[in-house]
Short mmCIF file of C-alpha atoms in Angstrom, two decimals:
data_model
loop_
_atom_site.label_atom_id
_atom_site.label_comp_id
_atom_site.label_asym_id
_atom_site.label_seq_id
_atom_site.Cartn_x
_atom_site.Cartn_y
_atom_site.Cartn_z
CA MET I 1 -2.65 2.12 -46.47
CA ASN I 2 -2.03 3.34 -50.02
CA PHE I 3 -1.77 1.41 -53.27
CA TYR I 4 1.05 2.29 -55.64
CA SER I 5 1.37 1.04 -59.21
CA ALA I 6 5.04 0.28 -59.92
CA THR I 7 4.56 1.21 -63.58
CA LYS I 8 3.09 4.60 -62.65
CA CYS I 9 5.81 5.21 -60.07
CA TYR I 10 8.50 4.59 -62.69
CA ASN I 11 6.81 6.54 -65.48
CA SER I 12 5.71 9.50 -63.35
CA GLY I 13 9.20 10.10 -62.00
CA MET I 14 8.27 9.17 -58.44
CA PHE I 15 11.24 6.78 -58.31
CA ASP I 16 13.65 9.08 -60.21
CA ASN I 17 15.66 10.34 -57.22
CA MET I 18 16.08 6.83 -55.90
CA LEU I 19 17.07 5.49 -59.34
CA LEU I 20 19.79 8.14 -59.54
CA LYS I 21 20.93 7.00 -56.11
CA VAL I 22 21.08 3.41 -57.40
CA LEU I 23 23.23 4.65 -60.26
CA ALA I 24 25.48 6.61 -57.87
CA ASN I 25 25.99 3.41 -55.84
CA TYR I 26 26.27 1.14 -58.88
CA GLU I 27 29.50 -0.57 -57.77
CA LYS I 28 28.29 -1.17 -54.20
CA ILE I 29 25.09 -2.77 -55.45
CA MET I 30 27.03 -4.93 -57.90
CA GLU I 31 29.24 -6.09 -55.02
CA ILE I 32 26.12 -7.25 -53.20
CA MET I 33 24.50 -8.88 -56.21
CA LEU I 34 27.34 -10.61 -58.09
CA PRO I 35 28.24 -13.20 -55.39
CA THR I 36 24.61 -14.40 -55.48
CA LEU I 37 24.67 -15.13 -59.23
CA ARG I 38 26.00 -17.98 -61.34
CA GLU I 39 29.31 -17.33 -63.09
CA GLU I 40 27.80 -16.94 -66.56
CA ARG I 41 25.16 -14.53 -65.21
CA GLN I 42 27.78 -12.44 -63.43
CA ALA I 43 29.35 -11.58 -66.79
CA THR I 44 26.17 -9.96 -68.13
CA TYR I 45 24.34 -8.75 -65.01
CA CYS I 46 23.22 -5.14 -64.67
CA PRO I 47 20.76 -3.93 -62.01
CA PHE I 48 19.11 -1.67 -64.60
CA LEU I 49 16.75 -2.94 -67.31
CA PRO I 50 16.44 -0.42 -70.15
CA VAL I 51 13.21 0.09 -72.06
CA CYS I 52 13.94 -0.39 -75.76
CA PRO I 53 13.47 3.01 -77.47
CA GLU I 54 12.17 1.28 -80.61
CA THR I 55 9.81 -1.40 -79.28
CA GLY I 56 9.05 -0.22 -75.74
CA LYS I 57 9.94 -3.66 -74.40
CA ILE I 58 12.11 -4.13 -71.31
CA LEU I 59 15.52 -5.51 -72.27
CA GLN I 60 17.67 -7.71 -70.05
CA ILE I 61 21.11 -6.81 -71.42
CA SER I 62 24.50 -5.89 -70.00
CA ALA I 63 25.76 -2.33 -69.58
CA ILE I 64 28.73 -1.03 -71.58
CA LYS I 65 29.16 2.28 -69.78
CA VAL I 66 27.80 3.99 -66.67
CA ASN I 67 27.68 7.80 -66.62
CA LYS I 68 26.77 8.90 -63.11
CA ASP I 69 27.09 12.61 -63.86
CA ALA I 70 24.70 12.43 -66.81
CA GLY I 71 22.42 9.92 -65.10
CA THR I 72 22.67 7.52 -68.05
CA ILE I 73 23.76 4.01 -68.93
CA THR I 74 24.95 2.79 -72.33
CA PHE I 75 23.72 -0.62 -73.49
CA GLN I 76 24.11 -2.81 -76.53
CA ASN I 77 21.06 -4.61 -77.85
CA HIS I 78 22.17 -8.22 -78.33
CA ASN I 79 19.47 -8.85 -80.94
CA THR I 80 20.21 -5.88 -83.20
CA GLY I 81 23.78 -5.03 -82.21
CA LYS I 82 22.79 -1.39 -81.79
CA ILE I 83 24.41 0.64 -79.02
CA PHE I 84 22.25 3.21 -77.26
CA GLU I 85 22.52 5.49 -74.24
CA THR I 86 19.47 5.99 -72.05
CA GLU I 87 18.54 7.89 -68.92
CA VAL I 88 17.78 5.76 -65.88
CA THR I 89 14.88 8.08 -65.01
CA LYS I 90 11.55 9.10 -66.60
CA GLY I 91 10.44 5.49 -66.98
CA ARG I 92 13.23 4.68 -69.43
CA CYS I 93 14.80 2.10 -67.13
CA LYS I 94 13.50 -0.30 -64.55
CA LEU I 95 15.40 -2.37 -62.01
CA GLN I 96 16.05 -6.09 -61.72
CA TRP I 97 13.60 -7.51 -59.21
CA LYS I 98 15.94 -7.83 -56.21
CA PRO I 99 17.33 -4.27 -56.39
CA ASP I 100 13.79 -3.12 -57.24
CA PHE I 101 12.46 -4.71 -54.04
CA ALA I 102 15.04 -2.83 -51.96
CA MET I 103 14.64 0.43 -53.89
CA ARG I 104 10.90 0.48 -53.20
CA TRP I 105 11.56 0.03 -49.49
CA ALA I 106 13.79 3.10 -49.51
CA ALA I 107 11.66 5.20 -51.88
CA LEU I 108 8.32 4.51 -50.17
CA GLU I 109 9.76 4.34 -46.64
CA VAL I 110 8.22 0.92 -46.12
CA ASP I 111 8.35 0.01 -42.42
CA TYR I 112 6.71 -3.43 -42.51
CA GLU I 113 6.99 -6.04 -45.26
CA ILE I 114 5.18 -9.34 -45.47
CA TYR I 115 6.36 -11.75 -48.12
CA GLY I 116 6.16 -15.39 -49.11
CA LYS I 117 8.60 -18.01 -47.91
CA ASP I 118 10.35 -17.97 -51.29
CA HIS I 119 11.68 -14.47 -50.54
CA MET I 120 13.37 -15.46 -47.28
CA ILE I 121 16.60 -16.45 -48.99
CA ASN I 122 16.90 -12.91 -50.39
CA GLN I 123 15.95 -10.87 -47.33
CA HIS I 124 19.57 -9.96 -46.52
CA ILE I 125 20.09 -8.79 -50.14
CA TYR I 126 17.04 -6.52 -49.98
CA SER I 127 18.16 -5.11 -46.63
CA LYS I 128 21.77 -4.44 -47.70
CA ILE I 129 20.76 -2.64 -50.90
CA CYS I 130 18.14 -0.63 -49.00
CA GLN I 131 20.84 0.52 -46.58
CA VAL I 132 23.17 1.44 -49.47
CA LEU I 133 20.36 3.72 -50.66
CA ASP I 134 20.22 5.35 -47.19
CA GLY I 135 16.95 3.59 -46.41
CA ILE I 136 15.98 1.73 -43.25
CA PRO I 137 15.00 -1.89 -43.96
CA PRO I 138 11.50 -2.62 -42.71
CA ILE I 139 10.47 -5.15 -40.10
CA GLN I 140 9.97 -8.32 -42.12
CA PHE I 141 7.62 -11.26 -41.73
CA PHE I 142 7.25 -14.25 -44.02
CA TYR I 143 4.20 -16.42 -44.64
CA GLU I 144 4.18 -20.04 -45.72
CA PHE I 145 2.96 -21.32 -49.06
CA PHE I 146 -0.66 -22.36 -49.50
CA LEU I 147 -1.24 -25.99 -50.45
CA ASP I 148 -4.01 -27.78 -52.32
CA ASP I 149 -6.48 -30.17 -50.69
CA THR I 150 -3.99 -33.06 -50.87
CA GLY I 151 -1.16 -31.07 -49.26
CA ALA I 152 0.69 -30.58 -52.56
CA LYS I 153 2.09 -27.24 -53.71
CA ILE I 154 -0.40 -25.11 -55.63
CA SER I 155 0.21 -25.12 -59.37
CA LYS I 156 -1.06 -22.37 -61.68
CA SER I 157 -1.06 -24.76 -64.63
CA LYS I 158 -3.09 -27.41 -62.80
CA GLY I 159 -5.50 -24.92 -61.26
CA ASN I 160 -5.62 -27.01 -58.08
CA SER I 161 -6.76 -24.23 -55.78
CA ILE I 162 -9.19 -21.32 -55.62
CA THR I 163 -8.72 -17.68 -56.51
CA VAL I 164 -9.61 -14.61 -54.46
CA GLU I 165 -12.50 -13.93 -56.83
CA GLN I 166 -13.84 -17.46 -56.37
CA TRP I 167 -13.69 -17.21 -52.58
CA LEU I 168 -15.56 -13.90 -52.64
CA THR I 169 -18.22 -15.47 -54.85
CA TYR I 170 -19.14 -17.88 -52.07
CA ALA I 171 -18.29 -16.09 -48.82
CA PRO I 172 -17.73 -12.63 -47.34
CA MET I 173 -14.33 -10.94 -47.46
CA GLU I 174 -13.90 -11.25 -43.68
CA SER I 175 -13.80 -15.05 -43.88
CA MET I 176 -10.89 -14.92 -46.33
CA LEU I 177 -9.04 -12.38 -44.19
CA LEU I 178 -9.44 -14.71 -41.22
CA PHE I 179 -7.99 -17.61 -43.22
CA ILE I 180 -4.97 -15.49 -44.14
CA TYR I 181 -4.59 -14.04 -40.63
CA GLN I 182 -4.42 -17.31 -38.74
CA SER I 183 -1.06 -19.14 -38.48
CA PRO I 184 0.65 -17.27 -41.35
CA ALA I 185 3.95 -19.10 -40.77
CA LYS I 186 2.23 -22.47 -41.18
CA ALA I 187 1.52 -24.09 -44.56
CA LYS I 188 -2.28 -24.14 -45.01
CA ARG I 189 -4.47 -26.05 -47.41
CA LEU I 190 -6.48 -23.73 -49.62
CA HIS I 191 -9.50 -25.30 -51.30
CA PHE I 192 -13.29 -24.96 -51.46
CA ASN I 193 -13.91 -27.08 -48.37
CA VAL I 194 -12.21 -24.58 -46.05
CA ILE I 195 -14.65 -21.79 -46.90
CA PRO I 196 -17.60 -22.81 -44.66
CA LYS I 197 -15.37 -23.38 -41.63
CA ASN I 198 -13.75 -19.97 -41.97
CA VAL I 199 -17.14 -18.26 -42.25
CA ASP I 200 -18.31 -20.10 -39.13
CA ASP I 201 -15.08 -19.32 -37.27
CA TYR I 202 -15.43 -15.65 -38.18
CA LEU I 203 -18.98 -15.54 -36.78
CA ALA I 204 -17.80 -17.32 -33.62
CA PHE I 205 -14.97 -14.80 -33.13
CA ILE I 206 -17.40 -11.90 -33.62
CA LYS I 207 -19.69 -13.32 -30.95
CA LYS I 208 -16.78 -13.97 -28.58
CA TYR I 209 -15.46 -10.43 -29.09
CA HIS I 210 -18.71 -8.82 -27.97
CA GLN I 211 -19.16 -11.20 -25.02
CA THR I 212 -16.23 -9.66 -23.12
CA ASP I 213 -15.04 -6.21 -22.08
CA ASP I 214 -11.53 -7.50 -21.43
CA GLN I 215 -9.36 -5.40 -23.74
CA VAL I 216 -6.51 -7.93 -23.72
CA ALA I 217 -8.89 -10.67 -24.87
CA ARG I 218 -10.31 -8.37 -27.52
CA LEU I 219 -6.86 -7.49 -28.85
CA ALA I 220 -6.06 -11.21 -29.10
CA ASN I 221 -9.21 -11.80 -31.15
CA PRO I 222 -8.55 -11.92 -34.93
CA VAL I 223 -11.63 -9.83 -35.73
CA TYR I 224 -10.13 -6.84 -33.92
CA HIS I 225 -7.35 -6.76 -36.51
CA ILE I 226 -9.56 -7.74 -39.45
CA HIS I 227 -11.79 -4.72 -38.75
CA LEU I 228 -8.97 -2.42 -37.56
CA GLY I 229 -10.52 -2.12 -34.11
CA LYS I 230 -14.04 -1.29 -35.33
CA VAL I 231 -15.71 -4.67 -34.90
CA PRO I 232 -19.35 -4.83 -36.05
CA ASN I 233 -22.00 -6.51 -33.94
CA ILE I 234 -23.47 -9.16 -36.24
CA ASP I 235 -26.64 -11.00 -35.29
CA THR I 236 -27.42 -14.16 -37.26
CA TYR I 237 -29.75 -15.68 -34.64
CA ASN I 238 -27.10 -18.36 -33.98
CA LEU I 239 -27.35 -19.56 -37.57
CA ASN I 240 -23.95 -20.23 -39.07
CA PHE I 241 -22.89 -20.85 -42.66
CA SER I 242 -22.69 -24.64 -42.32
CA LEU I 243 -26.23 -24.80 -41.00
CA LEU I 244 -27.48 -22.66 -43.89
CA LEU I 245 -25.64 -24.91 -46.35
CA ASN I 246 -27.29 -27.99 -44.92
CA LEU I 247 -30.68 -26.31 -45.00
CA ALA I 248 -30.05 -25.54 -48.67
CA SER I 249 -29.01 -29.15 -49.19
CA VAL I 250 -32.41 -30.36 -48.00
CA CYS I 251 -34.51 -27.61 -49.62
CA ASN I 252 -32.65 -27.40 -52.94
CA PRO I 253 -33.67 -23.70 -53.14
CA GLU I 254 -33.74 -21.56 -56.26
CA ASN I 255 -33.77 -18.30 -54.31
CA LYS I 256 -33.41 -16.84 -50.82
CA SER I 257 -37.13 -16.74 -50.06
CA VAL I 258 -37.23 -20.53 -49.63
CA LEU I 259 -34.60 -20.46 -46.88
CA TRP I 260 -36.11 -17.37 -45.29
CA GLY I 261 -39.38 -19.27 -45.01
CA PHE I 262 -37.75 -21.88 -42.76
CA ILE I 263 -35.70 -19.30 -40.86
CA ASN I 264 -38.79 -17.24 -40.03
CA LYS I 265 -40.37 -20.28 -38.36
CA TYR I 266 -37.25 -20.56 -36.21
CA ALA I 267 -36.73 -16.81 -35.71
CA PRO I 268 -39.94 -14.85 -36.51
CA ASP I 269 -38.29 -11.45 -35.94
CA ALA I 270 -35.48 -12.06 -38.44
CA SER I 271 -35.69 -10.50 -41.89
CA ALA I 272 -33.46 -9.40 -44.74
CA ILE I 273 -33.87 -5.80 -43.59
CA SER I 274 -33.15 -6.36 -39.89
CA CYS I 275 -30.40 -8.93 -40.56
CA PRO I 276 -28.61 -7.88 -43.77
CA TYR I 277 -25.53 -9.95 -42.95
CA LEU I 278 -27.64 -13.08 -42.51
CA ASP I 279 -29.37 -12.31 -45.80
CA GLN I 280 -25.95 -12.07 -47.46
CA LEU I 281 -24.90 -15.40 -45.94
CA ILE I 282 -28.06 -17.05 -47.27
CA GLU I 283 -27.22 -15.85 -50.77
CA PHE I 284 -23.65 -17.15 -50.43
CA ALA I 285 -24.90 -20.48 -49.07
CA ILE I 286 -27.28 -21.04 -52.00
CA ARG I 287 -24.53 -20.17 -54.47
CA TYR I 288 -22.00 -22.46 -52.77
CA TYR I 289 -24.51 -25.29 -52.58
CA ASN I 290 -25.57 -25.06 -56.24
CA ASP I 291 -22.03 -24.73 -57.62
CA TYR I 292 -20.09 -27.02 -55.32
CA VAL I 293 -22.11 -29.22 -52.95
CA LYS I 294 -24.99 -30.29 -55.18
CA VAL I 295 -22.77 -31.93 -57.80
CA GLN I 296 -20.98 -34.04 -55.16
CA LYS I 297 -23.98 -35.41 -53.28
CA LYS I 298 -24.08 -39.21 -52.94
CA TYR I 299 -27.02 -40.58 -51.00
CA LEU I 300 -26.81 -43.79 -49.00
CA ILE I 301 -29.68 -46.24 -49.44
CA PRO I 302 -30.61 -47.20 -45.85
CA SER I 303 -30.25 -50.78 -44.70
CA ILE I 304 -32.95 -52.53 -42.66
CA GLN I 305 -31.23 -51.49 -39.42
CA GLN I 306 -30.88 -47.91 -40.62
CA ARG I 307 -34.55 -47.80 -41.60
CA THR I 308 -35.43 -48.94 -38.11
CA ILE I 309 -33.30 -46.13 -36.66
CA LEU I 310 -34.96 -43.55 -38.92
CA GLU I 311 -38.39 -44.77 -37.81
CA GLN I 312 -37.32 -44.45 -34.16
CA ILE I 313 -36.06 -40.91 -34.77
CA ASP I 314 -39.30 -40.01 -36.55
CA LEU I 315 -41.40 -41.39 -33.70
CA THR I 316 -39.28 -39.63 -31.08
CA LEU I 317 -39.49 -36.26 -32.83
CA THR I 318 -43.30 -36.28 -32.76
CA ASP I 319 -43.05 -35.74 -28.99
CA LEU I 320 -40.36 -33.04 -29.25
CA TYR I 321 -42.19 -30.38 -31.24
CA GLU I 322 -41.62 -27.72 -28.57
CA ALA I 323 -38.19 -29.02 -27.47
CA ASP I 324 -34.99 -27.04 -27.85
CA ALA I 325 -32.07 -28.06 -30.07
CA GLU I 326 -30.06 -29.68 -27.27
CA THR I 327 -32.97 -31.90 -26.22
CA ILE I 328 -33.46 -33.05 -29.82
CA GLN I 329 -29.73 -33.69 -30.20
CA SER I 330 -29.66 -35.73 -26.99
CA ALA I 331 -32.62 -37.84 -28.12
CA ILE I 332 -30.98 -38.68 -31.46
CA TYR I 333 -27.74 -39.44 -29.62
CA LYS I 334 -29.49 -41.94 -27.33
CA ILE I 335 -31.12 -43.71 -30.28
CA GLY I 336 -27.66 -44.32 -31.71
CA ILE I 337 -26.39 -45.75 -28.44
CA ASN I 338 -29.43 -48.01 -28.09
CA ASN I 339 -28.83 -49.39 -31.59
CA GLY I 340 -25.26 -50.55 -31.06
CA TYR I 341 -23.32 -47.41 -31.95
CA ASP I 342 -22.14 -46.77 -28.40
CA GLY I 343 -18.47 -47.06 -29.37
CA ASN I 344 -18.80 -45.63 -32.86
CA LEU I 345 -21.14 -42.65 -32.81
CA ARG I 346 -19.13 -40.95 -35.56
CA SER I 347 -20.22 -43.67 -38.01
CA TYR I 348 -23.79 -43.35 -36.74
CA PHE I 349 -23.99 -39.66 -37.57
CA GLN I 350 -22.09 -40.07 -40.85
CA GLU I 351 -24.65 -42.64 -41.98
CA LEU I 352 -27.49 -40.28 -41.07
CA TYR I 353 -25.83 -37.45 -43.02
CA GLN I 354 -25.35 -39.69 -46.06
CA ILE I 355 -28.96 -40.86 -45.96
CA LEU I 356 -30.51 -37.45 -45.31
CA LEU I 357 -28.08 -35.03 -46.96
CA GLY I 358 -26.01 -37.10 -49.38
CA GLN I 359 -22.74 -36.16 -47.68
CA LEU I 360 -20.39 -37.50 -45.01
CA ASP I 361 -20.42 -34.42 -42.80
CA GLY I 362 -23.23 -32.31 -41.53
CA PRO I 363 -24.58 -30.07 -38.78
CA ARG I 364 -25.59 -30.88 -35.24
CA LEU I 365 -28.87 -32.56 -36.04
CA GLY I 366 -30.61 -31.00 -33.05
CA SER I 367 -29.95 -27.47 -34.32
CA PHE I 368 -30.73 -28.44 -37.90
CA ILE I 369 -34.05 -30.13 -37.10
CA LYS I 370 -35.06 -27.19 -34.90
CA LEU I 371 -34.42 -24.87 -37.85
CA PHE I 372 -35.98 -27.12 -40.49
CA GLY I 373 -38.99 -27.94 -38.34
CA ILE I 374 -40.63 -31.14 -37.14
#
């Protein structure tokens, strides 16, 4: 995969041969474009955009004369009234965006194009112009728009989403690639709350990939494509991002050493050197907690009944010091049932999360308590 700067391609002459081909097929391209334009736009449309020889700015003006033999177009500047002739090559002209889209396909021999849903209406235009230029239109795939946390369209002016840079401040690149990879033709909500889940899902897919030798199953796993077939074996001692976030929520850490102190009680062999990916996740978790979770915490003051439940949990845990996470989880689960939450365990755990963590959602308490310690 190579990156090409459109500006450099125009200015370096990389697109020159194709631009001359656009000029040679000027009428055919106009026949494709004009029916797609409003009547007033048809009167002034030209697929070429000249660069003003005086200001260097790109001008959107109509052509007076096309000289295919000389490789030039004559324009009149509507602002100054001046008439000038310019070459379509050497960076002195660019193309309107629809012909430009098709020209790049032909010039760069693009064989696969992914674009946003807003381009779907123009796909036949791109393909027709590409064919006029003797190119082969690529296989095309569209992706849906991203939405904000309320399901509304993302607005640049409102800033109701997150940027790539923001995501990479709080989570590894692979988690963002997974978010993009999954269900591309489905509108997805893009906001801070989706970051932890995508990190956890990525870790789960990594684990699942290495648990099987079935090549079909591996090919169907997103991480195969995210890592181009070279999937790393990542060991986090079954600690995921959400669990680290909740540990940070209780510890309120200033640095990684605080969390590593708890992790080493749970996994004595783990270290920043032996588990660099886990160390990176810890850093991300602290950053995410301090910048996003901490400011939203709202603790619930326990009622008399809730205090009784907390006392029962505390008493029960004193006998479960050596127990595994599932045993601890089961014990907490039973306390909820015995206190009238049999038909509403979701509320039971939400109340515990609000009291202990200051948030509505949280980890499996068995795993969390095992990590945090009794």
